[in-house]
């Protein structure tokens, strides 16, 4: 018992120590954040974010608003350069010797241990808060020492959301989607918007592009055109509320909303009242439409003065020309100015001019004297991701736009070659942003979703509760955002950074995280290399992951080959047909070759699988998502092998074109069989994991197969096509071996359909030596036999070039109009239908070449034949400006086999081997 008093004393001392320690810790964990009394919403938002990060690690935080710093230490002072709150502290902030620019910030401790975050502007203060919050999250504590000055590399760093759908609305055409809860239920989900906007600010994006054909009829009501509104009153009010909510919440986060629209596109009720089409590429500028559009823009600017505009002059207007300049300078800019005047606003909101399908340098030259706050934008790799070494005329256009002196933006557009598998190659993306800066001179990024643009907000993954793109593709947004802020980060440090991010995501260690990054980067080379070496187009009419037909590999010009992809959006190299010709002629090869890429993609696929499997056993978090990621690596591998084997086969087939030796076809057969086997593996991998391969499920999507009514959207639909192609090839070989020589296919001559011409055109019989123009002595020099005897229309070439071509006719049965397009681009020639620039280019089934090199005129390039289908009735076909030939009318049900007539002197048709 005599030790009891000592025991009591020890307990008392221990209790006192614990209590004292707790008190000390409590005081240590208090922080006061001070912001100016009249703070910008962005400063408040940043302070709130910082406070939450401190609270998560145990700090008791309060935010006070005061223009004078309280006495004391361990304060966090946040403001904008020039704020009274920071008076006397600025000299201590930039002790690194760097002065931050626009959206820049400095973070420093003062001598009395107060932490100061100073922004060059409100966005800079916000980003300073976000940077410190990230530091706290990474290290689990406030840094003891920090002296950081930073600012973004790209002036504009934006993402994109399309208010568009995978298919057309009933009775409407492409891009025509009013804002309604039925069509876009997610647009009215405020929680979803806040989640997305938070993702944006976390990744330092400062602009959000909303894409829609004609948004004004859903957002403004005009006194002169009240009937143009396309939604009911209740929906109109919801749209107003949502747009204001979105603009306000975006502004808090330093994000500028930019509304995109096409020209010239008008709302359906307006079109119906005035007996017009909602969109007509060949329509001249009509005063009524110009007045409606100008007043719509004015009303929008007055109502939403802080929202920018992205103007797409091309695609819905006819090509490149004076109309574009006139529309921009006489309708759009005056509309913006009218809105500013009505709202009493002097500062010009930015207008972004999209360079797609227009002469943007000429438009800018005419517009800058009228309006100063203009930006330009152009696609990075078309509507795909193909290279970080862009070159040629495409790169030159970017440089020309950058040199104008305004901000130029590189647009990572619809990623048609990446759908729908996961993509996260930090290396490829970092190099791409570096190329935007160094090769293009761009100072802005406009980023599309990685997959499923047309099906926002969902991914194509086959999951009971649809997966959100913003969740699945987190690494896509994070990588582009990180490098848009700074593309010069050290590569070795980046490997560690992304390795740790992936380790945190999947609950594993750094080595496994790096292995997952390796899998992303190896697989990330496959789709870009495949498309840039084997593809038909960089546009969304080709879904790369669905594969390609053999005829698309051996005769790409038949499918409207978009050569710019090879000339500008790929390293120097050769197409399959070029490689085969050089092999036959024993000529040397140049640059990246099809054989080289076939070997490389197989290797990338193998390495991706090794890397992902290396990490698999260590994953402890988000295991369902990791399984889907690993399955995607297997999909990439199967796709790489499918293409590689098919290309090997194609090269032997093309050799037969020159050798006429059936043995070459026999050598091609095993490779084609292996290709189909790999595709069968791809079908198994996607059968239970994906709803579709492509999010564009309309007739615009053409390759490998035309998508109508959501057909050919899954790999299981394509396997029978490739199997049939293989079996046909086997039969063709057997037929050749038994016959001993070429094919026995006989082409039946076309027969004239019964059509009544209403446009008064003179007709003539197509044959050798026939005169085809009323104002020229050009004669038909050579012609494929199928066209002989048709009744062509004799047209005035000069009038075609000046005003275009219009045909009016009546027919009692469905017919096709055969139009001949000169196989050369240039002034004076009507451009062939091209879905890359014209969304309406297949409205009549006309986008595909039916007969290549079918006719030759003296002194002219060869003619390719396209067919326009018309139902019975009185019909009008309006073609753009430029010379072409109207070769006649045939019945819709008359067989029209696609082939190359070969009148360009470049070889025979061998497509029949596969179809």
mmCIF file with all atom_site columns, C-alpha atoms in Angstrom, residues 413-479:
data_model
loop_
_atom_site.group_PDB
_atom_site.id
_atom_site.type_symbol
_atom_site.label_atom_id
_atom_site.label_alt_id
_atom_site.label_comp_id
_atom_site.label_asym_id
_atom_site.label_entity_id
_atom_site.label_seq_id
_atom_site.pdbx_PDB_ins_code
_atom_site.Cartn_x
_atom_site.Cartn_y
_atom_site.Cartn_z
_atom_site.occupancy
_atom_site.B_iso_or_equiv
_atom_site.pdbx_formal_charge
_atom_site.auth_seq_id
_atom_site.auth_comp_id
_atom_site.auth_asym_id
_atom_site.auth_atom_id
_atom_site.pdbx_PDB_model_num
ATOM 1  C CA . UNK A 1 413 ? -11.709 15.486 -82.455 1.00 0.00 ? 413 UNK A CA 1
ATOM 2  C CA . UNK A 1 414 ? -13.939 12.387 -82.527 1.00 0.00 ? 414 UNK A CA 1
ATOM 3  C CA . UNK A 1 415 ? -11.612 9.457  -81.835 1.00 0.00 ? 415 UNK A CA 1
ATOM 4  C CA . UNK A 1 416 ? -13.070 7.090  -84.412 1.00 0.00 ? 416 UNK A CA 1
ATOM 5  C CA . UNK A 1 417 ? -10.043 4.791  -84.323 1.00 0.00 ? 417 UNK A CA 1
ATOM 6  C CA . UNK A 1 418 ? -9.971  4.488  -80.520 1.00 0.00 ? 418 UNK A CA 1
ATOM 7  C CA . UNK A 1 419 ? -13.580 3.456  -79.968 1.00 0.00 ? 419 UNK A CA 1
ATOM 8  C CA . UNK A 1 420 ? -14.440 1.756  -77.723 1.00 0.00 ? 420 UNK A CA 1
ATOM 9  C CA . UNK A 1 421 ? -11.377 0.239  -75.998 1.00 0.00 ? 421 UNK A CA 1
ATOM 10 C CA . UNK A 1 422 ? -9.674  2.097  -73.144 1.00 0.00 ? 422 UNK A CA 1
ATOM 11 C CA . UNK A 1 423 ? -6.798  4.385  -74.079 1.00 0.00 ? 423 UNK A CA 1
ATOM 12 C CA . UNK A 1 424 ? -4.280  5.936  -71.694 1.00 0.00 ? 424 UNK A CA 1
ATOM 13 C CA . UNK A 1 425 ? -0.832  6.261  -73.264 1.00 0.00 ? 425 UNK A CA 1
ATOM 14 C CA . UNK A 1 426 ? 0.779   9.116  -71.352 1.00 0.00 ? 426 UNK A CA 1
ATOM 15 C CA . UNK A 1 427 ? 3.785   8.999  -73.674 1.00 0.00 ? 427 UNK A CA 1
ATOM 16 C CA . UNK A 1 428 ? 1.732   9.352  -76.879 1.00 0.00 ? 428 UNK A CA 1
ATOM 17 C CA . UNK A 1 429 ? -0.409  12.112 -75.386 1.00 0.00 ? 429 UNK A CA 1
ATOM 18 C CA . UNK A 1 430 ? 2.535   14.089 -74.011 1.00 0.00 ? 430 UNK A CA 1
ATOM 19 C CA . UNK A 1 431 ? 4.273   13.971 -77.390 1.00 0.00 ? 431 UNK A CA 1
ATOM 20 C CA . UNK A 1 432 ? 1.022   15.009 -79.094 1.00 0.00 ? 432 UNK A CA 1
ATOM 21 C CA . UNK A 1 433 ? 0.722   18.140 -76.961 1.00 0.00 ? 433 UNK A CA 1
ATOM 22 C CA . UNK A 1 434 ? 4.376   18.927 -77.635 1.00 0.00 ? 434 UNK A CA 1
ATOM 23 C CA . UNK A 1 435 ? 3.610   18.627 -81.365 1.00 0.00 ? 435 UNK A CA 1
ATOM 24 C CA . UNK A 1 436 ? 0.684   21.028 -80.999 1.00 0.00 ? 436 UNK A CA 1
ATOM 25 C CA . UNK A 1 437 ? 3.101   23.583 -79.579 1.00 0.00 ? 437 UNK A CA 1
ATOM 26 C CA . UNK A 1 438 ? 6.231   22.996 -81.628 1.00 0.00 ? 438 UNK A CA 1
ATOM 27 C CA . UNK A 1 439 ? 4.833   21.953 -85.012 1.00 0.00 ? 439 UNK A CA 1
ATOM 28 C CA . UNK A 1 440 ? 1.444   23.685 -85.069 1.00 0.00 ? 440 UNK A CA 1
ATOM 29 C CA . UNK A 1 441 ? 2.128   26.721 -82.895 1.00 0.00 ? 441 UNK A CA 1
ATOM 30 C CA . UNK A 1 442 ? -1.164  26.068 -81.097 1.00 0.00 ? 442 UNK A CA 1
ATOM 31 C CA . UNK A 1 443 ? -1.844  27.647 -77.718 1.00 0.00 ? 443 UNK A CA 1
ATOM 32 C CA . UNK A 1 444 ? -5.079  25.849 -76.991 1.00 0.00 ? 444 UNK A CA 1
ATOM 33 C CA . UNK A 1 445 ? -6.451  22.315 -76.643 1.00 0.00 ? 445 UNK A CA 1
ATOM 34 C CA . UNK A 1 446 ? -10.039 21.262 -77.414 1.00 0.00 ? 446 UNK A CA 1
ATOM 35 C CA . UNK A 1 447 ? -10.481 17.649 -76.304 1.00 0.00 ? 447 UNK A CA 1
ATOM 36 C CA . UNK A 1 448 ? -13.233 15.228 -77.305 1.00 0.00 ? 448 UNK A CA 1
ATOM 37 C CA . UNK A 1 449 ? -14.244 12.220 -75.199 1.00 0.00 ? 449 UNK A CA 1
ATOM 38 C CA . UNK A 1 450 ? -12.046 9.165  -75.765 1.00 0.00 ? 450 UNK A CA 1
ATOM 39 C CA . UNK A 1 451 ? -14.989 7.061  -76.921 1.00 0.00 ? 451 UNK A CA 1
ATOM 40 C CA . UNK A 1 452 ? -18.739 7.268  -77.209 1.00 0.00 ? 452 UNK A CA 1
ATOM 41 C CA . UNK A 1 453 ? -19.011 10.927 -78.201 1.00 0.00 ? 453 UNK A CA 1
ATOM 42 C CA . UNK A 1 454 ? -22.411 10.291 -79.768 1.00 0.00 ? 454 UNK A CA 1
ATOM 43 C CA . UNK A 1 455 ? -23.632 8.354  -76.729 1.00 0.00 ? 455 UNK A CA 1
ATOM 44 C CA . UNK A 1 456 ? -22.640 10.735 -73.941 1.00 0.00 ? 456 UNK A CA 1
ATOM 45 C CA . UNK A 1 457 ? -22.500 10.301 -70.961 1.00 0.00 ? 457 UNK A CA 1
ATOM 46 C CA . UNK A 1 458 ? -22.182 6.514  -71.240 1.00 0.00 ? 458 UNK A CA 1
ATOM 47 C CA . UNK A 1 459 ? -19.454 4.126  -72.335 1.00 0.00 ? 459 UNK A CA 1
ATOM 48 C CA . UNK A 1 460 ? -20.047 1.146  -74.599 1.00 0.00 ? 460 UNK A CA 1
ATOM 49 C CA . UNK A 1 461 ? -19.230 -1.278 -71.795 1.00 0.00 ? 461 UNK A CA 1
ATOM 50 C CA . UNK A 1 462 ? -21.888 -3.942 -71.293 1.00 0.00 ? 462 UNK A CA 1
ATOM 51 C CA . UNK A 1 463 ? -22.674 -3.372 -67.634 1.00 0.00 ? 463 UNK A CA 1
ATOM 52 C CA . UNK A 1 464 ? -26.085 -3.560 -65.936 1.00 0.00 ? 464 UNK A CA 1
ATOM 53 C CA . UNK A 1 465 ? -25.825 0.044  -64.761 1.00 0.00 ? 465 UNK A CA 1
ATOM 54 C CA . UNK A 1 466 ? -24.313 1.974  -67.650 1.00 0.00 ? 466 UNK A CA 1
ATOM 55 C CA . UNK A 1 467 ? -20.803 3.248  -66.952 1.00 0.00 ? 467 UNK A CA 1
ATOM 56 C CA . UNK A 1 468 ? -20.078 6.965  -67.164 1.00 0.00 ? 468 UNK A CA 1
ATOM 57 C CA . UNK A 1 469 ? -17.329 8.112  -69.505 1.00 0.00 ? 469 UNK A CA 1
ATOM 58 C CA . UNK A 1 470 ? -16.094 10.608 -66.941 1.00 0.00 ? 470 UNK A CA 1
ATOM 59 C CA . UNK A 1 471 ? -15.446 7.688  -64.555 1.00 0.00 ? 471 UNK A CA 1
ATOM 60 C CA . UNK A 1 472 ? -14.080 5.070  -66.945 1.00 0.00 ? 472 UNK A CA 1
ATOM 61 C CA . UNK A 1 473 ? -11.882 7.421  -68.952 1.00 0.00 ? 473 UNK A CA 1
ATOM 62 C CA . UNK A 1 474 ? -10.475 9.354  -66.003 1.00 0.00 ? 474 UNK A CA 1
ATOM 63 C CA . UNK A 1 475 ? -6.904  8.803  -67.220 1.00 0.00 ? 475 UNK A CA 1
ATOM 64 C CA . UNK A 1 476 ? -7.730  10.228 -70.671 1.00 0.00 ? 476 UNK A CA 1
ATOM 65 C CA . UNK A 1 477 ? -8.865  13.536 -69.190 1.00 0.00 ? 477 UNK A CA 1
ATOM 66 C CA . UNK A 1 478 ? -6.088  13.601 -66.612 1.00 0.00 ? 478 UNK A CA 1
ATOM 67 C CA . UNK A 1 479 ? -3.287  12.998 -69.123 1.00 0.00 ? 479 UNK A CA 1
#
